[in-house]
Amino acid sequence: MNTSLQANPFTFPVWRQLLPLFLSISGPLILYLFTTPRVVVLEDDGLFLMVAKHLGIAHPPGYPLFTGIAHLFLQFPLGTDAFRGHITSAFLGALACGVLFGCARLLGASVWAALAGAWAFGASEHFWSQAIIAEVYTLNALLFFAVYLLILKALQAPDSRTWWWGASIFFGLSLANHYPLMVLAFPGLLALALPVWRSVLSRLPELILLSLLNAALPYAAMVWRSLQNPAINFYGPIEGWQDFWFYFSRQGYASVDVSPSAGWWDRWEFLQWFSVEAFWQLTPLGFGLALWGLWRLTQQPSLTVLVSGILVFLSNSVLLLALLAFDFDFFNISVFRPYSLVCYGLLGLWLAIGLDDFIRRSIKTPELQNLGTVIITLLLGSLLLFQNLSKNDRSADNFAEKHAELLFQLLPENSVFFVYGDSETGPLGYYHYVEERRPDMELVNLQGLVYGNRLFPVRSSERRK
């Protein structure tokens, strides 16, 4: 077993443990609160805000876990519904940074090195961009690293059921959020547990049952809620196993996930694009330290941490690109951008390990080691703020609101307005169904999606439509 896993870093007084953990969470959270939009924006923001407000059903596979969490956040009397929906993602993203900090500490990184990894991940361009709008990807990162941390804890006490049960519960919950990304990550998580495979095998039935139960309950609630005909219901009532499978398997997105015109050259261009993005997400300095951390993991007696991390990284990037078969264009780049957030989290984890090892090798005096780590941590934070602040400061983004206001002013009383596509359905629907602007008018989606007032069943033939 990895010797760094045998020494428990959590042996300091309670306040010395909790303060760094608090900083790993509060630092990114403050950043997100200052830069999050105060009103609805584009992407899928309006859709998830409507779904959270009405406890409705989002696009496939439904994301029932995120819907429930966001609905709770929308109950707080703080700002607009849009702002409350955005801080849902901010809070979940900040928690993901805190869990990453815990993972780095369990792998032997010093406090400041672990903070550097957590903060670098939190301030990376793509993760930051998803932590300031209503989206499901910060929750996916939080659940993945929660499972990762619990497995690391279970490796310290393989005969204890607590950590294995916790990992199973969180993995099941992750399937009720963005299951395709977690299924791709599963082989890497399995590889992490290989050193104690006998202990896992002996309790495999109960672990599988726990995971399936925690995945099934949110989906069961989603099906029940769809039958109540909420105002926001992407495909309409889920009335049987066939309807549920159509929803869960994302069959309606088959033409989106795989383009007939996409070839291997598109995959190659995407791979080049992703390589450049991975290099810049944590700055070149951070990327270099992450490579150092990877090299450091090759020196460990057990290579399971290294192998599991590489498996997850490749499955959420290279393998995913091969399966999706996107055309390499601006639209599909924007669609793919948030899919690999876990990869950037792994880079942050490796950065923490690399920074710690680099400082220990370069500086022999303990006091100066701490000072050197602090200096590099602050330097990384400054570089990331300089690099990404202008891209992700959306606190004054009001384009969607101004567009909606203009349309509402132009439309006469008792209008019926037909919308098509995400850029109209989400923002206009948010102001009509959440903030209840222009209650006299009616919004109708030409595709028969999202709103409850459908012109026809979604799965009707094209001729019938």
CSV table of N, CA and C in Angstrom, one decimal, residues 149-298:
chain,number,residue,atom,x,y,z
A,149,LEU,N,-12.3,10.5,-1.8
A,149,LEU,CA,-11.8,10.7,-0.4
A,149,LEU,C,-12.2,9.6,0.5
A,150,LEU,N,-13.4,9.1,0.4
A,150,LEU,CA,-13.9,8.0,1.2
A,150,LEU,C,-13.2,6.7,0.9
A,151,ILE,N,-12.8,6.5,-0.3
A,151,ILE,CA,-12.0,5.3,-0.6
A,151,ILE,C,-10.6,5.4,0.0
A,152,LEU,N,-10.1,6.6,-0.1
A,152,LEU,CA,-8.7,6.8,0.5
A,152,LEU,C,-8.8,6.5,2.0
A,153,LYS,N,-9.9,7.0,2.7
A,153,LYS,CA,-10.0,6.7,4.1
A,153,LYS,C,-10.3,5.2,4.3
A,154,ALA,N,-11.0,4.6,3.4
A,154,ALA,CA,-11.2,3.1,3.6
A,154,ALA,C,-10.0,2.3,3.4
A,155,LEU,N,-9.0,2.8,2.7
A,155,LEU,CA,-7.7,2.1,2.5
A,155,LEU,C,-6.9,2.1,3.8
A,156,GLN,N,-7.2,3.1,4.7
A,156,GLN,CA,-6.5,3.1,6.0
A,156,GLN,C,-7.2,2.1,6.9
A,157,ALA,N,-8.5,1.9,6.8
A,157,ALA,CA,-9.1,0.9,7.7
A,157,ALA,C,-10.1,0.0,6.8
A,158,PRO,N,-9.5,-0.9,6.0
A,158,PRO,CA,-10.3,-1.7,5.1
A,158,PRO,C,-11.3,-2.6,5.8
A,159,ASP,N,-11.2,-2.9,7.0
A,159,ASP,CA,-12.2,-3.7,7.7
A,159,ASP,C,-13.3,-2.9,8.3
A,160,SER,N,-13.3,-1.6,8.2
A,160,SER,CA,-14.4,-0.8,8.7
A,160,SER,C,-15.4,-0.6,7.6
A,161,ARG,N,-16.7,-0.8,8.0
A,161,ARG,CA,-17.7,-0.6,7.0
A,161,ARG,C,-18.1,0.8,6.7
A,162,THR,N,-17.8,1.7,7.6
A,162,THR,CA,-18.2,3.1,7.5
A,162,THR,C,-17.8,3.7,6.3
A,163,TRP,N,-16.5,3.7,6.0
A,163,TRP,CA,-16.0,4.4,4.8
A,163,TRP,C,-16.5,3.8,3.5
A,164,TRP,N,-16.6,2.4,3.4
A,164,TRP,CA,-17.1,1.8,2.2
A,164,TRP,C,-18.6,2.1,2.0
A,165,TRP,N,-19.3,2.1,3.1
A,165,TRP,CA,-20.7,2.5,3.0
A,165,TRP,C,-20.9,3.9,2.5
A,166,GLY,N,-20.0,4.8,3.0
A,166,GLY,CA,-20.1,6.2,2.6
A,166,GLY,C,-19.8,6.4,1.1
A,167,ALA,N,-18.7,5.7,0.7
A,167,ALA,CA,-18.3,5.7,-0.8
A,167,ALA,C,-19.5,5.2,-1.6
A,168,SER,N,-20.1,4.1,-1.2
A,168,SER,CA,-21.3,3.6,-2.0
A,168,SER,C,-22.4,4.5,-2.1
A,169,ILE,N,-22.8,5.1,-0.9
A,169,ILE,CA,-23.9,6.1,-0.9
A,169,ILE,C,-23.6,7.3,-1.8
A,170,PHE,N,-22.4,7.9,-1.7
A,170,PHE,CA,-22.1,9.0,-2.5
A,170,PHE,C,-22.1,8.6,-4.0
A,171,PHE,N,-21.5,7.4,-4.3
A,171,PHE,CA,-21.5,7.0,-5.7
A,171,PHE,C,-22.9,6.9,-6.2
A,172,GLY,N,-23.8,6.3,-5.4
A,172,GLY,CA,-25.2,6.2,-5.9
A,172,GLY,C,-25.8,7.5,-6.1
A,173,LEU,N,-25.6,8.5,-5.2
A,173,LEU,CA,-26.1,9.8,-5.4
A,173,LEU,C,-25.6,10.4,-6.7
A,174,SER,N,-24.3,10.2,-7.0
A,174,SER,CA,-23.8,10.8,-8.2
A,174,SER,C,-24.5,10.3,-9.4
A,175,LEU,N,-25.0,9.0,-9.4
A,175,LEU,CA,-25.7,8.5,-10.5
A,175,LEU,C,-27.0,9.2,-10.7
A,176,ALA,N,-27.5,9.9,-9.7
A,176,ALA,CA,-28.8,10.6,-9.8
A,176,ALA,C,-28.5,12.1,-10.2
A,177,ASN,N,-27.3,12.4,-10.5
A,177,ASN,CA,-26.9,13.7,-11.0
A,177,ASN,C,-26.5,13.6,-12.5
A,178,HIS,N,-25.2,13.3,-12.7
A,178,HIS,CA,-24.7,13.2,-14.1
A,178,HIS,C,-24.1,11.8,-14.2
A,179,TYR,N,-24.9,10.8,-14.4
A,179,TYR,CA,-24.4,9.4,-14.3
A,179,TYR,C,-23.4,9.0,-15.5
A,180,PRO,N,-23.5,9.6,-16.7
A,180,PRO,CA,-22.5,9.2,-17.7
A,180,PRO,C,-21.1,9.5,-17.3
A,181,LEU,N,-20.9,10.7,-16.7
A,181,LEU,CA,-19.5,11.0,-16.3
A,181,LEU,C,-19.0,10.1,-15.2
A,182,MET,N,-19.9,9.8,-14.3
A,182,MET,CA,-19.5,8.9,-13.1
A,182,MET,C,-19.3,7.5,-13.6
A,183,VAL,N,-20.1,7.0,-14.5
A,183,VAL,CA,-19.9,5.6,-15.0
A,183,VAL,C,-18.5,5.6,-15.7
A,184,LEU,N,-18.1,6.6,-16.5
A,184,LEU,CA,-16.8,6.6,-17.1
A,184,LEU,C,-15.7,6.6,-16.1
A,185,ALA,N,-15.9,7.3,-14.9
A,185,ALA,CA,-14.9,7.4,-13.9
A,185,ALA,C,-14.8,6.1,-13.0
A,186,PHE,N,-15.8,5.2,-13.1
A,186,PHE,CA,-15.9,4.1,-12.2
A,186,PHE,C,-14.7,3.2,-12.3
A,187,PRO,N,-14.1,2.8,-13.5
A,187,PRO,CA,-13.0,2.0,-13.5
A,187,PRO,C,-11.8,2.5,-12.7
A,188,GLY,N,-11.6,3.9,-12.8
A,188,GLY,CA,-10.5,4.5,-12.0
A,188,GLY,C,-10.8,4.4,-10.5
A,189,LEU,N,-12.0,4.6,-10.1
A,189,LEU,CA,-12.3,4.4,-8.7
A,189,LEU,C,-12.1,3.0,-8.2
A,190,LEU,N,-12.5,2.1,-9.1
A,190,LEU,CA,-12.3,0.7,-8.7
A,190,LEU,C,-10.8,0.3,-8.6
A,191,ALA,N,-10.0,0.9,-9.5
A,191,ALA,CA,-8.5,0.7,-9.4
A,191,ALA,C,-8.0,1.2,-8.1
A,192,LEU,N,-8.5,2.3,-7.6
A,192,LEU,CA,-8.1,2.9,-6.3
A,192,LEU,C,-8.2,1.9,-5.2
A,193,ALA,N,-9.3,1.1,-5.2
A,193,ALA,CA,-9.6,0.1,-4.1
A,193,ALA,C,-8.9,-1.2,-4.3
A,194,LEU,N,-8.1,-1.4,-5.4
A,194,LEU,CA,-7.5,-2.7,-5.6
A,194,LEU,C,-6.6,-3.3,-4.5
A,195,PRO,N,-5.9,-2.4,-3.8
A,195,PRO,CA,-5.0,-3.0,-2.7
A,195,PRO,C,-5.8,-3.8,-1.7
A,196,VAL,N,-7.1,-3.5,-1.5
A,196,VAL,CA,-7.8,-4.2,-0.5
A,196,VAL,C,-9.0,-4.9,-1.1
A,197,TRP,N,-8.8,-5.5,-2.3
A,197,TRP,CA,-9.9,-6.0,-3.1
A,197,TRP,C,-10.7,-7.1,-2.4
A,198,ARG,N,-10.0,-7.9,-1.5
A,198,ARG,CA,-10.7,-9.0,-0.8
A,198,ARG,C,-11.7,-8.4,0.2
A,199,SER,N,-11.3,-7.3,0.8
A,199,SER,CA,-12.3,-6.6,1.7
A,199,SER,C,-13.5,-6.1,1.0
A,200,VAL,N,-13.3,-5.5,-0.2
A,200,VAL,CA,-14.4,-5.0,-1.0
A,200,VAL,C,-15.2,-6.2,-1.5
A,201,LEU,N,-14.6,-7.2,-2.0
A,201,LEU,CA,-15.4,-8.3,-2.5
A,201,LEU,C,-16.3,-9.0,-1.5
A,202,SER,N,-15.8,-9.0,-0.2
A,202,SER,CA,-16.6,-9.7,0.8
A,202,SER,C,-17.9,-9.0,1.1
A,203,ARG,N,-17.9,-7.6,0.9
A,203,ARG,CA,-19.1,-6.9,1.1
A,203,ARG,C,-19.7,-6.2,-0.1
A,204,LEU,N,-19.4,-6.8,-1.3
A,204,LEU,CA,-19.8,-6.3,-2.6
A,204,LEU,C,-21.4,-6.2,-2.7
A,205,PRO,N,-22.1,-7.2,-2.3
A,205,PRO,CA,-23.6,-7.2,-2.5
A,205,PRO,C,-24.2,-6.0,-1.7
A,206,GLU,N,-23.8,-5.7,-0.5
A,206,GLU,CA,-24.4,-4.6,0.3
A,206,GLU,C,-23.9,-3.3,-0.3
A,207,LEU,N,-22.7,-3.2,-0.8
A,207,LEU,CA,-22.3,-1.9,-1.4
A,207,LEU,C,-23.0,-1.6,-2.7
A,208,ILE,N,-23.3,-2.6,-3.5
A,208,ILE,CA,-24.1,-2.4,-4.7
A,208,ILE,C,-25.5,-2.0,-4.4
A,209,LEU,N,-26.1,-2.7,-3.4
A,209,LEU,CA,-27.4,-2.4,-3.0
A,209,LEU,C,-27.5,-0.9,-2.5
A,210,LEU,N,-26.6,-0.5,-1.7
A,210,LEU,CA,-26.6,0.9,-1.2
A,210,LEU,C,-26.5,1.9,-2.3
A,211,SER,N,-25.6,1.6,-3.3
A,211,SER,CA,-25.5,2.5,-4.4
A,211,SER,C,-26.8,2.6,-5.2
A,212,LEU,N,-27.3,1.4,-5.6
A,212,LEU,CA,-28.5,1.4,-6.4
A,212,LEU,C,-29.7,2.1,-5.7
A,213,LEU,N,-29.8,1.9,-4.4
A,213,LEU,CA,-30.9,2.5,-3.6
A,213,LEU,C,-30.8,4.0,-3.6
A,214,ASN,N,-29.6,4.5,-3.4
A,214,ASN,CA,-29.4,5.9,-3.3
A,214,ASN,C,-29.5,6.6,-4.7
A,215,ALA,N,-29.3,5.8,-5.8
A,215,ALA,CA,-29.5,6.3,-7.1
A,215,ALA,C,-31.0,6.3,-7.5
A,216,ALA,N,-31.7,5.2,-7.0
A,216,ALA,CA,-33.1,5.0,-7.4
A,216,ALA,C,-34.1,5.9,-6.8
A,217,LEU,N,-33.8,6.3,-5.5
A,217,LEU,CA,-34.8,7.1,-4.8
A,217,LEU,C,-35.0,8.5,-5.5
A,218,PRO,N,-33.9,9.2,-5.8
A,218,PRO,CA,-34.2,10.5,-6.5
A,218,PRO,C,-34.9,10.3,-7.9
A,219,TYR,N,-34.6,9.3,-8.6
A,219,TYR,CA,-35.3,9.1,-9.9
A,219,TYR,C,-36.7,8.7,-9.7
A,220,ALA,N,-37.0,7.9,-8.6
A,220,ALA,CA,-38.4,7.6,-8.3
A,220,ALA,C,-39.2,8.8,-8.0
A,221,ALA,N,-38.6,9.7,-7.2
A,221,ALA,CA,-39.2,11.0,-6.9
A,221,ALA,C,-39.4,11.8,-8.2
A,222,MET,N,-38.5,11.8,-9.1
A,222,MET,CA,-38.6,12.5,-10.4
A,222,MET,C,-39.8,12.0,-11.2
A,223,VAL,N,-39.9,10.6,-11.2
A,223,VAL,CA,-41.1,10.0,-12.0
A,223,VAL,C,-42.4,10.4,-11.3
A,224,TRP,N,-42.5,10.3,-10.0
A,224,TRP,CA,-43.7,10.7,-9.3
A,224,TRP,C,-44.0,12.2,-9.6
A,225,ARG,N,-43.0,13.0,-9.5
A,225,ARG,CA,-43.3,14.5,-9.7
A,225,ARG,C,-43.7,14.7,-11.2
A,226,SER,N,-43.2,14.0,-12.1
A,226,SER,CA,-43.6,14.2,-13.5
A,226,SER,C,-45.0,13.9,-13.8
A,227,LEU,N,-45.6,13.0,-13.0
A,227,LEU,CA,-47.0,12.6,-13.1
A,227,LEU,C,-47.9,13.7,-12.5
A,228,GLN,N,-47.3,14.6,-11.7
A,228,GLN,CA,-48.1,15.7,-11.1
A,228,GLN,C,-48.3,16.9,-12.1
A,229,ASN,N,-47.7,16.7,-13.2
A,229,ASN,CA,-47.8,17.7,-14.3
A,229,ASN,C,-47.4,19.1,-13.8
A,230,PRO,N,-46.1,19.2,-13.4
A,230,PRO,CA,-45.6,20.5,-13.0
A,230,PRO,C,-45.5,21.5,-14.2
A,231,ALA,N,-45.4,22.7,-13.9
A,231,ALA,CA,-45.3,23.7,-15.0
A,231,ALA,C,-44.1,23.5,-15.9
A,232,ILE,N,-43.0,23.0,-15.4
A,232,ILE,CA,-41.8,22.8,-16.2
A,232,ILE,C,-41.6,21.3,-16.1
A,233,ASN,N,-41.7,20.6,-17.3
A,233,ASN,CA,-41.6,19.2,-17.4
A,233,ASN,C,-41.1,18.9,-18.8
A,234,PHE,N,-39.8,18.6,-18.9
A,234,PHE,CA,-39.1,18.6,-20.2
A,234,PHE,C,-39.8,17.8,-21.3
A,235,TYR,N,-40.1,16.5,-21.0
A,235,TYR,CA,-40.8,15.7,-22.0
A,235,TYR,C,-42.2,15.4,-21.6
A,236,GLY,N,-42.7,15.8,-20.5
A,236,GLY,CA,-44.0,15.5,-20.0
A,236,GLY,C,-44.0,14.3,-19.1
A,237,PRO,N,-45.2,13.8,-18.7
A,237,PRO,CA,-45.3,12.7,-17.7
A,237,PRO,C,-44.5,11.5,-18.1
A,238,ILE,N,-43.9,10.9,-17.2
A,238,ILE,CA,-43.2,9.6,-17.4
A,238,ILE,C,-44.1,8.5,-16.9
A,239,GLU,N,-44.8,7.9,-17.8
A,239,GLU,CA,-45.9,7.0,-17.5
A,239,GLU,C,-45.6,5.5,-17.5
A,240,GLY,N,-44.4,5.2,-17.7
A,240,GLY,CA,-44.1,3.7,-17.7
A,240,GLY,C,-42.6,3.5,-17.9
A,241,TRP,N,-42.2,2.3,-17.9
A,241,TRP,CA,-40.7,2.0,-18.0
A,241,TRP,C,-40.2,2.4,-19.4
A,242,GLN,N,-41.0,2.4,-20.4
A,242,GLN,CA,-40.5,2.8,-21.7
A,242,GLN,C,-40.2,4.3,-21.7
A,243,ASP,N,-41.1,5.1,-21.1
A,243,ASP,CA,-40.9,6.5,-21.0
A,243,ASP,C,-39.7,6.8,-20.2
A,244,PHE,N,-39.6,6.1,-19.0
A,244,PHE,CA,-38.4,6.3,-18.2
A,244,PHE,C,-37.1,6.0,-18.9
A,245,TRP,N,-37.1,4.9,-19.6
A,245,TRP,CA,-35.8,4.5,-20.3
A,245,TRP,C,-35.5,5.5,-21.4
A,246,PHE,N,-36.5,6.0,-22.1
A,246,PHE,CA,-36.2,7.0,-23.1
A,246,PHE,C,-35.6,8.2,-22.4
A,247,TYR,N,-36.1,8.6,-21.2
A,247,TYR,CA,-35.5,9.7,-20.5
A,247,TYR,C,-34.1,9.4,-20.0
A,248,PHE,N,-34.0,8.3,-19.2
A,248,PHE,CA,-32.8,8.0,-18.6
A,248,PHE,C,-31.6,7.7,-19.5
A,249,SER,N,-31.9,7.0,-20.6
A,249,SER,CA,-30.9,6.7,-21.6
A,249,SER,C,-30.5,7.8,-22.5
A,250,ARG,N,-31.2,8.9,-22.4
A,250,ARG,CA,-30.9,10.1,-23.3
A,250,ARG,C,-31.1,9.8,-24.7
A,251,GLN,N,-32.1,9.0,-25.1
A,251,GLN,CA,-32.3,8.6,-26.5
A,251,GLN,C,-32.7,9.9,-27.3
A,252,GLY,N,-33.3,10.8,-26.7
A,252,GLY,CA,-33.7,12.0,-27.5
A,252,GLY,C,-32.5,12.9,-27.8
A,253,TYR,N,-31.3,12.6,-27.2
A,253,TYR,CA,-30.1,13.3,-27.5
A,253,TYR,C,-29.2,12.6,-28.4
A,254,ALA,N,-29.6,11.5,-28.9
A,254,ALA,CA,-28.8,10.6,-29.8
A,254,ALA,C,-28.2,11.4,-30.9
A,255,SER,N,-29.0,12.3,-31.5
A,255,SER,CA,-28.5,13.1,-32.7
A,255,SER,C,-27.5,14.2,-32.3
A,256,VAL,N,-27.6,14.5,-31.0
A,256,VAL,CA,-26.7,15.6,-30.4
A,256,VAL,C,-25.4,15.1,-30.0
A,257,ASP,N,-25.4,13.9,-29.4
A,257,ASP,CA,-24.1,13.3,-28.8
A,257,ASP,C,-23.3,12.7,-29.9
A,258,VAL,N,-23.9,12.3,-31.0
A,258,VAL,CA,-23.1,11.7,-32.1
A,258,VAL,C,-23.5,12.4,-33.4
A,259,SER,N,-22.6,13.1,-34.1
A,259,SER,CA,-22.9,13.7,-35.3
A,259,SER,C,-22.5,12.8,-36.5
A,260,PRO,N,-23.3,12.7,-37.5
A,260,PRO,CA,-23.0,11.8,-38.6
A,260,PRO,C,-21.8,12.3,-39.4
A,261,SER,N,-21.5,13.6,-39.4
A,261,SER,CA,-20.4,14.2,-40.1
A,261,SER,C,-19.1,14.2,-39.4
A,262,ALA,N,-19.1,13.8,-38.1
A,262,ALA,CA,-17.9,13.8,-37.3
A,262,ALA,C,-17.0,12.7,-37.6
A,263,GLY,N,-15.7,12.9,-37.8
A,263,GLY,CA,-14.8,11.8,-38.1
A,263,GLY,C,-13.6,11.9,-37.1
A,264,TRP,N,-12.6,11.1,-37.4
A,264,TRP,CA,-11.5,11.0,-36.5
A,264,TRP,C,-10.7,12.3,-36.5
A,265,TRP,N,-10.7,13.0,-37.6
A,265,TRP,CA,-10.0,14.3,-37.6
A,265,TRP,C,-10.7,15.3,-36.6
A,266,ASP,N,-12.0,15.2,-36.5
A,266,ASP,CA,-12.6,16.1,-35.4
A,266,ASP,C,-12.2,15.7,-34.0
A,267,ARG,N,-12.1,14.4,-33.8
A,267,ARG,CA,-11.6,13.9,-32.5
A,267,ARG,C,-10.2,14.3,-32.2
A,268,TRP,N,-9.4,14.3,-33.3
A,268,TRP,CA,-8.0,14.7,-33.1
A,268,TRP,C,-7.9,16.2,-32.8
A,269,GLU,N,-8.7,17.0,-33.5
A,269,GLU,CA,-8.8,18.5,-33.2
A,269,GLU,C,-9.3,18.7,-31.8
A,270,PHE,N,-10.3,18.0,-31.3
A,270,PHE,CA,-10.8,18.1,-30.0
A,270,PHE,C,-9.7,17.7,-29.0
A,271,LEU,N,-8.9,16.7,-29.3
A,271,LEU,CA,-7.9,16.3,-28.4
A,271,LEU,C,-6.8,17.3,-28.2
A,272,GLN,N,-6.4,17.9,-29.4
A,272,GLN,CA,-5.5,19.0,-29.3
A,272,GLN,C,-6.0,20.2,-28.5
A,273,TRP,N,-7.3,20.5,-28.7
A,273,TRP,CA,-7.9,21.6,-28.0
A,273,TRP,C,-7.9,21.3,-26.5
A,274,PHE,N,-8.3,20.1,-26.1
A,274,PHE,CA,-8.3,19.7,-24.7
A,274,PHE,C,-6.9,19.8,-24.1
A,275,SER,N,-5.9,19.4,-24.8
A,275,SER,CA,-4.5,19.4,-24.3
A,275,SER,C,-4.1,20.8,-24.0
A,276,VAL,N,-4.4,21.7,-24.9
A,276,VAL,CA,-4.1,23.1,-24.6
A,276,VAL,C,-4.9,23.7,-23.4
A,277,GLU,N,-6.2,23.3,-23.3
A,277,GLU,CA,-7.0,23.7,-22.2
A,277,GLU,C,-6.4,23.2,-20.8
A,278,ALA,N,-6.0,21.9,-20.8
A,278,ALA,CA,-5.5,21.3,-19.6
A,278,ALA,C,-4.2,22.0,-19.2
A,279,PHE,N,-3.4,22.5,-20.2
A,279,PHE,CA,-2.1,23.1,-19.9
A,279,PHE,C,-2.4,24.5,-19.2
A,280,TRP,N,-3.5,25.2,-19.7
A,280,TRP,CA,-3.7,26.5,-19.2
A,280,TRP,C,-4.6,26.6,-18.0
A,281,GLN,N,-5.4,25.6,-17.7
A,281,GLN,CA,-6.5,25.7,-16.6
A,281,GLN,C,-5.9,26.1,-15.3
A,282,LEU,N,-4.7,25.5,-14.9
A,282,LEU,CA,-4.1,25.8,-13.6
A,282,LEU,C,-2.8,26.7,-13.8
A,283,THR,N,-2.7,27.3,-15.0
A,283,THR,CA,-1.6,28.1,-15.4
A,283,THR,C,-0.4,27.1,-15.8
A,284,PRO,N,0.5,27.5,-16.6
A,284,PRO,CA,1.7,26.6,-16.9
A,284,PRO,C,2.5,26.2,-15.7
A,285,LEU,N,2.6,27.2,-14.7
A,285,LEU,CA,3.3,26.8,-13.5
A,285,LEU,C,2.5,25.7,-12.7
A,286,GLY,N,1.2,25.8,-12.6
A,286,GLY,CA,0.4,24.8,-12.0
A,286,GLY,C,0.5,23.4,-12.7
A,287,PHE,N,0.5,23.5,-14.0
A,287,PHE,CA,0.5,22.3,-14.8
A,287,PHE,C,1.9,21.6,-14.6
A,288,GLY,N,2.9,22.4,-14.6
A,288,GLY,CA,4.3,21.8,-14.4
A,288,GLY,C,4.4,21.1,-13.0
A,289,LEU,N,3.8,21.8,-12.0
A,289,LEU,CA,3.8,21.2,-10.6
A,289,LEU,C,2.9,19.9,-10.6
A,290,ALA,N,1.8,19.9,-11.4
A,290,ALA,CA,1.0,18.7,-11.5
A,290,ALA,C,1.8,17.5,-12.1
A,291,LEU,N,2.6,17.8,-13.2
A,291,LEU,CA,3.4,16.8,-13.8
A,291,LEU,C,4.4,16.3,-12.7
A,292,TRP,N,5.0,17.2,-11.9
A,292,TRP,CA,5.9,16.8,-10.9
A,292,TRP,C,5.2,15.9,-9.9
A,293,GLY,N,4.0,16.2,-9.6
A,293,GLY,CA,3.2,15.3,-8.7
A,293,GLY,C,3.0,14.0,-9.2
A,294,LEU,N,2.7,13.9,-10.5
A,294,LEU,CA,2.5,12.6,-11.2
A,294,LEU,C,3.8,11.8,-11.1
A,295,TRP,N,4.9,12.5,-11.4
A,295,TRP,CA,6.2,11.8,-11.3
A,295,TRP,C,6.4,11.3,-9.9
A,296,ARG,N,6.1,12.1,-8.9
A,296,ARG,CA,6.2,11.7,-7.5
A,296,ARG,C,5.4,10.5,-7.1
A,297,LEU,N,4.2,10.4,-7.7
A,297,LEU,CA,3.4,9.2,-7.4
A,297,LEU,C,4.0,7.9,-8.0
A,298,THR,N,4.8,8.0,-9.1
A,298,THR,CA,5.5,6.9,-9.6
A,298,THR,C,6.5,6.3,-8.7
